[in-house]
mmCIF file of C-alpha atoms in Angstrom:
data_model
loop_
_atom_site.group_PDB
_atom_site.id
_atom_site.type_symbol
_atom_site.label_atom_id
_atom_site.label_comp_id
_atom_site.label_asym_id
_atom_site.label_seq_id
_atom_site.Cartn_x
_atom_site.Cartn_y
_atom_site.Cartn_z
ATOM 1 C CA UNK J 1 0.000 0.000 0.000
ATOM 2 C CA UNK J 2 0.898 3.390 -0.657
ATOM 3 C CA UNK J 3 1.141 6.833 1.302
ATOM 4 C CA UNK J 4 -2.108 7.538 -0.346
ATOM 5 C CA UNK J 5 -3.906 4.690 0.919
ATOM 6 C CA UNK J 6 -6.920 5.367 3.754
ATOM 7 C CA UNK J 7 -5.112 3.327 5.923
ATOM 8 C CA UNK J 8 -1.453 5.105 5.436
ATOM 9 C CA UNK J 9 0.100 6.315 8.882
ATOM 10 C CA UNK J 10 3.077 8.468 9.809
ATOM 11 C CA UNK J 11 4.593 6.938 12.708
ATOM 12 C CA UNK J 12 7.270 9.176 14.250
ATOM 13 C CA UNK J 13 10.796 8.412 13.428
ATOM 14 C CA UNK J 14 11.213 8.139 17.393
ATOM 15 C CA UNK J 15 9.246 5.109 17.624
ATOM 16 C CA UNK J 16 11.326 3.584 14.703
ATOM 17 C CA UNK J 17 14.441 3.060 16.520
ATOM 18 C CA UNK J 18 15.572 -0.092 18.721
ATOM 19 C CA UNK J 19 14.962 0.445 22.546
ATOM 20 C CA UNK J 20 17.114 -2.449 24.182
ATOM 21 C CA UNK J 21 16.299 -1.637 27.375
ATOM 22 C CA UNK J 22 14.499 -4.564 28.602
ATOM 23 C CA UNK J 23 17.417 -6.868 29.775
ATOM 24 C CA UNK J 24 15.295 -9.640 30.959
ATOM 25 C CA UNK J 25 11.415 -10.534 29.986
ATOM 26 C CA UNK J 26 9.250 -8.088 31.902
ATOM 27 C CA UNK J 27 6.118 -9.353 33.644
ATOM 28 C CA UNK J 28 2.982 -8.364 34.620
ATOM 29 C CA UNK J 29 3.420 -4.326 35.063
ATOM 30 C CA UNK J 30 4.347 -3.794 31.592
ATOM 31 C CA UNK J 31 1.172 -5.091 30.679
ATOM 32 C CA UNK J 32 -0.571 -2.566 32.867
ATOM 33 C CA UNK J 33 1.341 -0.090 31.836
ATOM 34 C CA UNK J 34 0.882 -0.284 28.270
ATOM 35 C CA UNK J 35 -2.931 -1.016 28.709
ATOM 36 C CA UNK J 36 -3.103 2.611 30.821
ATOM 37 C CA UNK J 37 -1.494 3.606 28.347
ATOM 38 C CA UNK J 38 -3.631 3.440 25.863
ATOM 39 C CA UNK J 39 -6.494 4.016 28.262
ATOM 40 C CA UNK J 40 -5.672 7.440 28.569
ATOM 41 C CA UNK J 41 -6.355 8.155 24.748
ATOM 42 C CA UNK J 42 -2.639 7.134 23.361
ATOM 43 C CA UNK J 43 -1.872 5.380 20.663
ATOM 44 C CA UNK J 44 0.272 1.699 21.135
ATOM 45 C CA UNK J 45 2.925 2.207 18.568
ATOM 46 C CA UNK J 46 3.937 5.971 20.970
ATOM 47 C CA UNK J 47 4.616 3.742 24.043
ATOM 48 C CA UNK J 48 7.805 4.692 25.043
ATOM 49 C CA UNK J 49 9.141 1.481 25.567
ATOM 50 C CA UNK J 50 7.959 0.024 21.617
ATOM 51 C CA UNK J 51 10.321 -0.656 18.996
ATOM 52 C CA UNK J 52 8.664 -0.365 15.687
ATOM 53 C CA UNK J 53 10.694 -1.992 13.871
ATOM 54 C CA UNK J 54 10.591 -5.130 12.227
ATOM 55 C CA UNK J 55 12.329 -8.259 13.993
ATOM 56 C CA UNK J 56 14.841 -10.697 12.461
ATOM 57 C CA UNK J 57 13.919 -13.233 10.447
ATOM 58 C CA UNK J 58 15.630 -15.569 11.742
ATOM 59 C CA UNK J 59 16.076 -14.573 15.460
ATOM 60 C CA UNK J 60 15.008 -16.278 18.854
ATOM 61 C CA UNK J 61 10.964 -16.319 18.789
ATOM 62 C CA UNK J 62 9.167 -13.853 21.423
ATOM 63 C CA UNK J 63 8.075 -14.165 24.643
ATOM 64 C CA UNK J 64 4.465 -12.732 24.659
ATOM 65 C CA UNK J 65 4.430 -10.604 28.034
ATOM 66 C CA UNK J 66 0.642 -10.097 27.664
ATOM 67 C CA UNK J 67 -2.249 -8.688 25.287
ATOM 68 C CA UNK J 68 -3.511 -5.239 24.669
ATOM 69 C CA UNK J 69 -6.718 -3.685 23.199
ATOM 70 C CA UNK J 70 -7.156 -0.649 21.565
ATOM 71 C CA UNK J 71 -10.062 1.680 22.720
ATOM 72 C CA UNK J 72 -13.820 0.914 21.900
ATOM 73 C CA UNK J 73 -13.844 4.246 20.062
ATOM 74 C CA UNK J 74 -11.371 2.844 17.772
ATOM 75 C CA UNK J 75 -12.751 -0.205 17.131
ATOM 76 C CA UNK J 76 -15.987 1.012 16.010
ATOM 77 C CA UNK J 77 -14.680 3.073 14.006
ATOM 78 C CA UNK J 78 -12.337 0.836 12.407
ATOM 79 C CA UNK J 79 -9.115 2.707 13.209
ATOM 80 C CA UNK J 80 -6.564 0.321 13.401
ATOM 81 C CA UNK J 81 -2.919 0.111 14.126
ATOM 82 C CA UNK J 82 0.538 -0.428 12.293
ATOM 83 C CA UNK J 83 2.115 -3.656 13.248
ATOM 84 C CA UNK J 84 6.289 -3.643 12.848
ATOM 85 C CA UNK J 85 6.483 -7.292 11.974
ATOM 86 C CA UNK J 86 4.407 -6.899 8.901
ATOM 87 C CA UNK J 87 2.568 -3.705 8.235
ATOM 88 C CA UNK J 88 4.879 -0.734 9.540
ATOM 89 C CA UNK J 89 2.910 2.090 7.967
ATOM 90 C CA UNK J 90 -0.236 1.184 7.603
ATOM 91 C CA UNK J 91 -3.069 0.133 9.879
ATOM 92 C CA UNK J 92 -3.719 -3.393 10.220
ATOM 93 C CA UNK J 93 -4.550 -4.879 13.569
ATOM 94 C CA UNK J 94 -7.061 -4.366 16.381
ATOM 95 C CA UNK J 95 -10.234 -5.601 16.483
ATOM 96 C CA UNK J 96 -9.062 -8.648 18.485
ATOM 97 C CA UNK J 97 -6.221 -6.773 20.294
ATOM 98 C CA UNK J 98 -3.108 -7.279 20.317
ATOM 99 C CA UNK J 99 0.169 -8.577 21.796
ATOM 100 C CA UNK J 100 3.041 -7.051 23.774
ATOM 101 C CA UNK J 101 5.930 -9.380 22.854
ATOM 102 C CA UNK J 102 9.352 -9.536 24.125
ATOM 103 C CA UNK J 103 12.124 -10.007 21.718
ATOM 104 C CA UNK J 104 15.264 -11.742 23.611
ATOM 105 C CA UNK J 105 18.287 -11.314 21.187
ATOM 106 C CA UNK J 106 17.521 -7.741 20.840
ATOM 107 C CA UNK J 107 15.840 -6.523 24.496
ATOM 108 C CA UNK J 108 13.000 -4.958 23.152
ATOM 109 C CA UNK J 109 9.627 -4.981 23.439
ATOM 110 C CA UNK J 110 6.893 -4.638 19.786
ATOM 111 C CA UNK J 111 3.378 -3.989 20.415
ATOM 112 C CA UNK J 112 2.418 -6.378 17.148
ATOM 113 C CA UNK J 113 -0.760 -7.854 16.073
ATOM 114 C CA UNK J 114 -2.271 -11.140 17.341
ATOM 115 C CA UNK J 115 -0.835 -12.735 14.408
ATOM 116 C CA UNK J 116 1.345 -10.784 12.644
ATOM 117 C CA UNK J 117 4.683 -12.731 13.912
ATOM 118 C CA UNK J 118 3.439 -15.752 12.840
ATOM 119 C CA UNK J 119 3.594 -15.437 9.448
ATOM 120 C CA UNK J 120 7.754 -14.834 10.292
ATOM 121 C CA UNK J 121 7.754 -17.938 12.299
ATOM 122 C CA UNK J 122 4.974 -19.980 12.199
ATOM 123 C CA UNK J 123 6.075 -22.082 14.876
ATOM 124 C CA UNK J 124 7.860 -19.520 16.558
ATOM 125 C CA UNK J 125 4.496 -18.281 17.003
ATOM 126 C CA UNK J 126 2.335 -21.227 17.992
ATOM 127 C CA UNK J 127 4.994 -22.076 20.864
ATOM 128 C CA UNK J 128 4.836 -18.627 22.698
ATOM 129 C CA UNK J 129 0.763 -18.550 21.841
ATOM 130 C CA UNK J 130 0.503 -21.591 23.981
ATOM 131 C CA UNK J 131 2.703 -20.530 26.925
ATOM 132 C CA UNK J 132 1.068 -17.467 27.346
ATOM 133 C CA UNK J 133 -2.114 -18.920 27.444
ATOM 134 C CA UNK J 134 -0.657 -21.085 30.261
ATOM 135 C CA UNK J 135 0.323 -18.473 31.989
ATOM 136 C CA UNK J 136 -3.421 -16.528 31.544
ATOM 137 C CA UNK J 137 -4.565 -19.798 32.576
ATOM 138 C CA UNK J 138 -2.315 -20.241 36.020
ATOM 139 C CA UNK J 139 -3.055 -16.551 36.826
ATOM 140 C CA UNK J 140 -6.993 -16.765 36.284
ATOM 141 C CA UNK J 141 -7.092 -20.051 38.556
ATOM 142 C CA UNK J 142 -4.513 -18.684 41.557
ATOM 143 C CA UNK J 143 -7.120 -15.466 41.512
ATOM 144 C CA UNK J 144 -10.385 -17.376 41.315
ATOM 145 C CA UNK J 145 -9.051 -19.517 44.076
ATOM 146 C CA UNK J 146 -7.774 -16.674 46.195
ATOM 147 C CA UNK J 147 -11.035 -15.206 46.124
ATOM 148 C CA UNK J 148 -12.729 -18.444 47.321
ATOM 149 C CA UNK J 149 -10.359 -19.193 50.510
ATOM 150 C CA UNK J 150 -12.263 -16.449 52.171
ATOM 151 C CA UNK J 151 -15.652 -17.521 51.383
ATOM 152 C CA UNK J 152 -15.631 -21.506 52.233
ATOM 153 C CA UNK J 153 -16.760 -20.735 55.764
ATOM 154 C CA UNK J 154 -19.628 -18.288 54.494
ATOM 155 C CA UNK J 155 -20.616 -21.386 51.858
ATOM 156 C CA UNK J 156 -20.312 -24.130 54.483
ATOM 157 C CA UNK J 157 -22.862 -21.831 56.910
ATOM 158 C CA UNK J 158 -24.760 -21.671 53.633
ATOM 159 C CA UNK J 159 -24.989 -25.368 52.584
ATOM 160 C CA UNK J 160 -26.081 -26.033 56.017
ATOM 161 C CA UNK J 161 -29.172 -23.738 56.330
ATOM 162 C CA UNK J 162 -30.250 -24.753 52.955
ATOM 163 C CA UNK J 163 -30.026 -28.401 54.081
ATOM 164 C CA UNK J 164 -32.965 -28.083 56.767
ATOM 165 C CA UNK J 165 -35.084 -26.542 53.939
ATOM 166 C CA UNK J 166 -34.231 -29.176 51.340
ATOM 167 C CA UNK J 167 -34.415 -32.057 53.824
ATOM 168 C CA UNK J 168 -38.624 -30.638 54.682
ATOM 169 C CA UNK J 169 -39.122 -30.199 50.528
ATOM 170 C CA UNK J 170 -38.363 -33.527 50.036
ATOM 171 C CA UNK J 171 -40.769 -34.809 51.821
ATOM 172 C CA UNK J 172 -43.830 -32.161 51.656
ATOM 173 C CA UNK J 173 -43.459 -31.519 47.985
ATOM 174 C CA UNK J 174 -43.626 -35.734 46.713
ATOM 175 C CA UNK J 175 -46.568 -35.488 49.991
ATOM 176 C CA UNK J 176 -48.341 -33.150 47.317
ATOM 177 C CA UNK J 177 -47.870 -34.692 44.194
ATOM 178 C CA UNK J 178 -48.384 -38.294 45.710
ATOM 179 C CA UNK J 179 -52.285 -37.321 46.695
ATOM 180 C CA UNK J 180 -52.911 -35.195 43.539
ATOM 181 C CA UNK J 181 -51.543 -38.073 41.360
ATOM 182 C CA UNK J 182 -52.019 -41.626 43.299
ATOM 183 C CA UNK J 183 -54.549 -40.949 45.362
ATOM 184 C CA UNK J 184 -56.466 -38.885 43.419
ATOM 185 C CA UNK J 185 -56.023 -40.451 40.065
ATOM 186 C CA UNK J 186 -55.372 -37.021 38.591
ATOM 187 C CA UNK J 187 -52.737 -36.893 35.568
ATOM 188 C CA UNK J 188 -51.491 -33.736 37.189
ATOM 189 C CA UNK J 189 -47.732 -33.443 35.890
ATOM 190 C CA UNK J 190 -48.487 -34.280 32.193
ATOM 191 C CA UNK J 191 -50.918 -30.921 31.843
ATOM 192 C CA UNK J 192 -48.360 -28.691 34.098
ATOM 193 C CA UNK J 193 -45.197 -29.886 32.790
ATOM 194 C CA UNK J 194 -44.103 -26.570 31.323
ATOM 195 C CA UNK J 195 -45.819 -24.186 33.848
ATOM 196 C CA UNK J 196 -48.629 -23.056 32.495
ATOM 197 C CA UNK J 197 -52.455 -23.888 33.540
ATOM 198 C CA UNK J 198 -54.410 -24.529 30.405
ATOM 199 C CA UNK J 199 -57.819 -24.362 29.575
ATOM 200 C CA UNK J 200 -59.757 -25.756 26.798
ATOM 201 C CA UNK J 201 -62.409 -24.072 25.069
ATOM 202 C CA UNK J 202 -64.910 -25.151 22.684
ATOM 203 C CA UNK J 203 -65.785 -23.548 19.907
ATOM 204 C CA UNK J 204 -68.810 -24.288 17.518
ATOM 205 C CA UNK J 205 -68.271 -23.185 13.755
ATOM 206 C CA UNK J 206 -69.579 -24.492 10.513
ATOM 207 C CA UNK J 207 -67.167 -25.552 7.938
ATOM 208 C CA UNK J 208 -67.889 -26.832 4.289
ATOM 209 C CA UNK J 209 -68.101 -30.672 4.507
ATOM 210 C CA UNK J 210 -66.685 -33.159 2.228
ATOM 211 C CA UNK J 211 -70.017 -33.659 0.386
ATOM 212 C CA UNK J 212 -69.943 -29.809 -0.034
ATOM 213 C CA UNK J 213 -72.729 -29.462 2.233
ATOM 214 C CA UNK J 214 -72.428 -27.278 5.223
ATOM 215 C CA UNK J 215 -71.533 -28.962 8.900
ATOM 216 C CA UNK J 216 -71.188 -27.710 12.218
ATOM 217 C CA UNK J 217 -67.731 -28.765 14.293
ATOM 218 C CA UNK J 218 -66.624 -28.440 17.292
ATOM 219 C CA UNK J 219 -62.742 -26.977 17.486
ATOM 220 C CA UNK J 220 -60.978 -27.631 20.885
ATOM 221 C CA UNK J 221 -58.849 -24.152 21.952
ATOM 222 C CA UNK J 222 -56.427 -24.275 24.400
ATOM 223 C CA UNK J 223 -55.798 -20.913 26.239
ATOM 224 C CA UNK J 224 -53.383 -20.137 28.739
ATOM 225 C CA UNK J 225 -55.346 -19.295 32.222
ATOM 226 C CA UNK J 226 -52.091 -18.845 34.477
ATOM 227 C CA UNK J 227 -49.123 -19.403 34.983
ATOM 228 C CA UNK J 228 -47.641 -21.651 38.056
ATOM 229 C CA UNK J 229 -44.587 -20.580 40.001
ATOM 230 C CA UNK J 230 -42.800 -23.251 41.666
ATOM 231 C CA UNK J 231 -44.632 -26.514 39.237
ATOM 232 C CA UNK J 232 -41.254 -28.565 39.225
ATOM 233 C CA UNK J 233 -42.400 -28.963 42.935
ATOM 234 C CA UNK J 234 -44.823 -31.522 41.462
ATOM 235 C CA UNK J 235 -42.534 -32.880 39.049
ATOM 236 C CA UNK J 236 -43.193 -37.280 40.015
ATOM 237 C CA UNK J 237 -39.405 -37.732 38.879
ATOM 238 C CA UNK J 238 -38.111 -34.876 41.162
ATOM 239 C CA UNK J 239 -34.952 -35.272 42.461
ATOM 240 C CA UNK J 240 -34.384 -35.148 46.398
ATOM 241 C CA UNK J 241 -32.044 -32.257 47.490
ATOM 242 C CA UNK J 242 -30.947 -32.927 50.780
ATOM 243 C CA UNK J 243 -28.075 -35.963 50.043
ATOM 244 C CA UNK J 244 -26.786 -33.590 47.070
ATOM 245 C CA UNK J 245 -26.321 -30.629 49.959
ATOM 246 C CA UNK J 246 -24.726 -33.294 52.133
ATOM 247 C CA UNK J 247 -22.372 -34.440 49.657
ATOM 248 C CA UNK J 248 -21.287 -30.749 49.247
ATOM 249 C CA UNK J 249 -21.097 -30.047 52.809
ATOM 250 C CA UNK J 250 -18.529 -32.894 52.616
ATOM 251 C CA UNK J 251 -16.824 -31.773 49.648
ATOM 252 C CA UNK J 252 -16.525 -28.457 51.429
ATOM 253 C CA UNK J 253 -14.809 -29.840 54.578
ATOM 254 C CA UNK J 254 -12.508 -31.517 52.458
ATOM 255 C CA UNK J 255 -11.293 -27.887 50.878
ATOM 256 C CA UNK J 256 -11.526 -25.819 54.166
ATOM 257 C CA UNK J 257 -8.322 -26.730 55.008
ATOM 258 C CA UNK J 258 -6.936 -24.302 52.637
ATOM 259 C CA UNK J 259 -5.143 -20.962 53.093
ATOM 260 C CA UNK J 260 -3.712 -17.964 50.712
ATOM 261 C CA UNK J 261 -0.226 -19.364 51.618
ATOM 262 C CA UNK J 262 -0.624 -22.900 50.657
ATOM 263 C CA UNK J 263 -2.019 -21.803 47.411
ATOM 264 C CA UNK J 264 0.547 -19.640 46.347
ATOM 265 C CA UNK J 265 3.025 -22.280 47.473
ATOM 266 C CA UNK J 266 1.178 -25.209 45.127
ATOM 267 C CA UNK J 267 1.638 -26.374 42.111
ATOM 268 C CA UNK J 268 0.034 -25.068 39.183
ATOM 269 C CA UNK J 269 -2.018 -28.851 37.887
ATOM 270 C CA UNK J 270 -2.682 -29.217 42.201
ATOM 271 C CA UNK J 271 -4.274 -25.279 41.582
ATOM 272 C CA UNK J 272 -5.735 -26.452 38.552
ATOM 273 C CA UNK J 273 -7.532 -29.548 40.094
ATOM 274 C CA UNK J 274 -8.471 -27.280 43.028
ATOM 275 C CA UNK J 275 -10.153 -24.657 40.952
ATOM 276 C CA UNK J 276 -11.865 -27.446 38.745
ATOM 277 C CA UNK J 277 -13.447 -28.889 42.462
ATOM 278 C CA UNK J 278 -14.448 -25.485 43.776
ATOM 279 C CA UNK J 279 -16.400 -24.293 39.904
ATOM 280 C CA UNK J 280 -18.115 -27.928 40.702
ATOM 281 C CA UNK J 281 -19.270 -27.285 43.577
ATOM 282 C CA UNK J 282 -20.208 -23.965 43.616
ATOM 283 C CA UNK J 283 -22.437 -24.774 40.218
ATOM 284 C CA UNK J 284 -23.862 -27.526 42.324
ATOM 285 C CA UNK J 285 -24.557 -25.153 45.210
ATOM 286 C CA UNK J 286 -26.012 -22.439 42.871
ATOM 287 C CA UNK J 287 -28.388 -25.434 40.993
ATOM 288 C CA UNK J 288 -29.895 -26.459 44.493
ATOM 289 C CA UNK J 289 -30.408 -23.298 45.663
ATOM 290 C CA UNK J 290 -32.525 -22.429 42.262
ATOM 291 C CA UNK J 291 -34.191 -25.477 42.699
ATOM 292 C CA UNK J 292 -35.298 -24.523 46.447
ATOM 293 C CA UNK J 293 -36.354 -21.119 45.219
ATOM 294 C CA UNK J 294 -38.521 -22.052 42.762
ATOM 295 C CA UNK J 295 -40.171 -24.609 44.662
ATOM 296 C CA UNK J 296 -41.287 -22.185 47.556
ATOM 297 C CA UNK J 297 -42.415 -19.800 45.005
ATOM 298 C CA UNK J 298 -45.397 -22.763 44.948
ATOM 299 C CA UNK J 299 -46.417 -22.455 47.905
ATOM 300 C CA UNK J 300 -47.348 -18.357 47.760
ATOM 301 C CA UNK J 301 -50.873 -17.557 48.914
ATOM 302 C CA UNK J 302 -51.741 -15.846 45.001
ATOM 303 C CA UNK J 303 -49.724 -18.844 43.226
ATOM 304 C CA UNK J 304 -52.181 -21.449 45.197
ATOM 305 C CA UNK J 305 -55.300 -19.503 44.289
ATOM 306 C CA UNK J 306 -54.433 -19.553 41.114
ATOM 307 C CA UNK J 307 -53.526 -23.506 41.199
ATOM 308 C CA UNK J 308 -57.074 -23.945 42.721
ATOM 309 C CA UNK J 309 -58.887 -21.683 40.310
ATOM 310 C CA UNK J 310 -57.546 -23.528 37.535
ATOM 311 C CA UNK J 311 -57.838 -26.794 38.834
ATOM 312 C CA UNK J 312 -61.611 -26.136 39.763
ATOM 313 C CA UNK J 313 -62.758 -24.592 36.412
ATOM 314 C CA UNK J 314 -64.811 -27.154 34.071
ATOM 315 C CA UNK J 315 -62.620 -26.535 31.277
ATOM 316 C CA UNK J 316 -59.919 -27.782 32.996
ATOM 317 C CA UNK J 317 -58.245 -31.182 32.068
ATOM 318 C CA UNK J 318 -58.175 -32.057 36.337
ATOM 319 C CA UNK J 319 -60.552 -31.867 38.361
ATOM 320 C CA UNK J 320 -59.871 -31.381 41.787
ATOM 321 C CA UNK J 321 -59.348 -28.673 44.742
ATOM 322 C CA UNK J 322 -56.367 -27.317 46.649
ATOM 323 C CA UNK J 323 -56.701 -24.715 48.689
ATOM 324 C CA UNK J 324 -53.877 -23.389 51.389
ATOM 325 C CA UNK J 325 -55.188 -22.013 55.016
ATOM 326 C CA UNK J 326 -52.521 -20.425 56.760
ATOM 327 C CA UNK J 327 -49.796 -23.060 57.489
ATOM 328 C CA UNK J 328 -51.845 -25.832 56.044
ATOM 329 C CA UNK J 329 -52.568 -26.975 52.134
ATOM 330 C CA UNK J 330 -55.693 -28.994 52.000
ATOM 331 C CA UNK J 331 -56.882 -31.184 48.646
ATOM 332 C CA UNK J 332 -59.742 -32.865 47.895
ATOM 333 C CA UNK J 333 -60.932 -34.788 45.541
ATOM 334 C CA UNK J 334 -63.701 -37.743 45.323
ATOM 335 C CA UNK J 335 -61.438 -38.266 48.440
ATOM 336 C CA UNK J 336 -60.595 -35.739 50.744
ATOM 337 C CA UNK J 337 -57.886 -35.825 53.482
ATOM 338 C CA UNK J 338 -56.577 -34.206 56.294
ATOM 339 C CA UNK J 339 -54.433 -30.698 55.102
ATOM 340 C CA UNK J 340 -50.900 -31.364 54.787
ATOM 341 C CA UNK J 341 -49.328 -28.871 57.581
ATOM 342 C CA UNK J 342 -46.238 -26.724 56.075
ATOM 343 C CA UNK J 343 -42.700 -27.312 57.613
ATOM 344 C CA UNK J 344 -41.769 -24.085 59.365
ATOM 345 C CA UNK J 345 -38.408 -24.124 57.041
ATOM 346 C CA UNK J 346 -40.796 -23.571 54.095
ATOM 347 C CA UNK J 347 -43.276 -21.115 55.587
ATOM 348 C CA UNK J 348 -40.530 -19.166 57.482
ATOM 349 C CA UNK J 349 -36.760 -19.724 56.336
ATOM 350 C CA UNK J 350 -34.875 -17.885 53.889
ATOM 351 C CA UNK J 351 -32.995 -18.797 51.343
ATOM 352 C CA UNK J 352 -28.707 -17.682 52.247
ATOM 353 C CA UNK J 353 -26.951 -15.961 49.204
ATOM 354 C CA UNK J 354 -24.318 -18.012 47.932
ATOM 355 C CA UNK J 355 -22.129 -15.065 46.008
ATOM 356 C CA UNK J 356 -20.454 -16.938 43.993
ATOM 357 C CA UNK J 357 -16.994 -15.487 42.190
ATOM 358 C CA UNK J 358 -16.129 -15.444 38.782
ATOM 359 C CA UNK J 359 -13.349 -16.848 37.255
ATOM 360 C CA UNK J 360 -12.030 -14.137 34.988
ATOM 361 C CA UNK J 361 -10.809 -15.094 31.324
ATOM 362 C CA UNK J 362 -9.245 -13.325 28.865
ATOM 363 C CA UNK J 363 -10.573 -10.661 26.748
ATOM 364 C CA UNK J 364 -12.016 -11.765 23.292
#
């Protein structure tokens, strides 16, 4: 491309000098400091400490420090930047950042595109791709788990007040579907499965008969009456809580034992494994405690009037009533029993936050 080209840039003759001044690989404050850097409205190839220039061909592959990314603005707007290995005065790189590598032989640093020194060294490339993403890797897990160490207690408190709700829902809520279902003889689940109380309506029209004579029909129309919180409740394959929230009080015991300074002195595949257990059990944590919560949204006072207006209307497919008094739910059918009395962890308890941490990756 020539000067004339859009995408032409003058890059100071400053920045197109060698700066050996980096006598060993820098680590993680060079990244910061080119990232704030830019930040603060700068363009990458000014850095102080870039050499834009282009590297040996046949020199010791980079070290990649770290990655950079130009400003939104910039992106949007499709203002890119120069890269030294490969496209020194023209714009080139940036929607998917770039990378702050570290040239040995020379002691210098190039802000170059993500993979502009590959097509130098192709293998070069690939090699110091894959260690930094070990190293994005190591750094993501020894955070994530440094922000856990000082939670376990808070979970383990957690997992045990959850566990006196879950051990009363396993009981009440099969209690429920049990006399709707098996005692009543009411095919409950199959016309709640997706959480919404149908109704069918009929509908009288006259259509144009095969003979070409007139008929009258009857169309069926279902139509959406409510919707029920909490209907997995009533689910007849519904899994019981309480041994998963025992298992992960256990699981938690077995990780309390650790401490910022054990981490940091571990092993990266012991961190690894470590982080892997604590993402599994924290998902598990966070997929019981959904579970709870949308099972006591059942038993509001509004959702159960609803449940028995539905359930008592002639167009519905059941037919049967449900009613809840208080601390009591009471059904009746051709049979009718004595109300099923709410657990005082359902009626009363709340539900503990979990907060569960992130673990950062890389910008895309």
């Amino acid at each position: 491309m020539s000067k004339s080209s859009a995408n032409y840039i003058q890059v100071p003759e400053t920045a197109k000098i060698n700066k050996p001044t980096f006598d060993t690989c820098p680590g993680d404050e060079v990244t910061e400091e080119v990232k704030a850097f830019i930040e603060a409205g700068n363009d990458p190839w000014l850095w102080h400490g870039h050499s834009h220039t282009p590297p040996p061909k046949n020199g010791t592959p980079p070290n990649y420090v770290g990655r950079f990314y130009l400003r939104k603005e910039l992106v949007e707007s499709k203002t890119w930047a120069p890269c030294p290995c490969c496209s020194p005065d023209h714009r080139k790189f940036g929607r998917e950042g770039g990378l702050i590598a570290y040239f040995p032989d020379e002691k210098v640093i190039r802000l170059i595109g993500p993979d502009c020194f590959g097509s130098l060294n192709h293998e070069g490339h690939e090699s110091a791709i894959a260690d930094l993403k070990r190293r994005e890797r190591e750094k993501s897990e020894l955070e994530y788990i440094l922000r856990c160490v000082g939670r376990i207690g808070q979970w383990r408190s957690a997992t045990d007040e959850m566990l006196k709700i879950a051990r009363q829902a396993d009981t009440f809520f099969p209690g429920i579907q049990n006399r709707i279902e098996v005692s009543l003889q009411v095919r409950l689940w199959r016309n709640i499965r997706d959480g919404m109380l149908r109704v069918t309506e009929k509908l009288k029209t006259v259509k144009v008969g095969a003979d070409g004579e007139p008929e009258e029909v009857t169309e069926h129309i279902d139509t959406v009456l409510f919707q029920l919180d909490g209907y997995k409740a009533l689910n007849p394959e519904r899994k019981a809580l309480a041994p998963i929230l025992d298992k992960l009080a256990d699981d938690l015991r077995k990780v309390g034992h650790v401490s910022e300074t054990s981490v940091q002195q571990m092993l990266p595949l012991d961190r690894t494994a470590l982080s892997k257990e604590l993402r599994r059990i924290l998902a598990s944590m966070q997929s019981v405690h959904d579970a709870l919560a949308h099972e006591l949204r059942f038993l509001n006072q509004i959702n159960v009037n609803r449940f028995r207006q539905w359930a008592a209307d002639e167009r519905s497919p059941v037919d049967f009533e449900i009613e809840r008094k208080e601390g009591t739910i009471s059904i009746r059918g051709y049979k009718e029993f004595n109300g099923l009395p709410i657990p005082e962890e359902l009626r009363t308890s709340y539900l503990p936050s979990i907060d569960v941490p992130v673990l950062e990756t890389r910008r895309q």
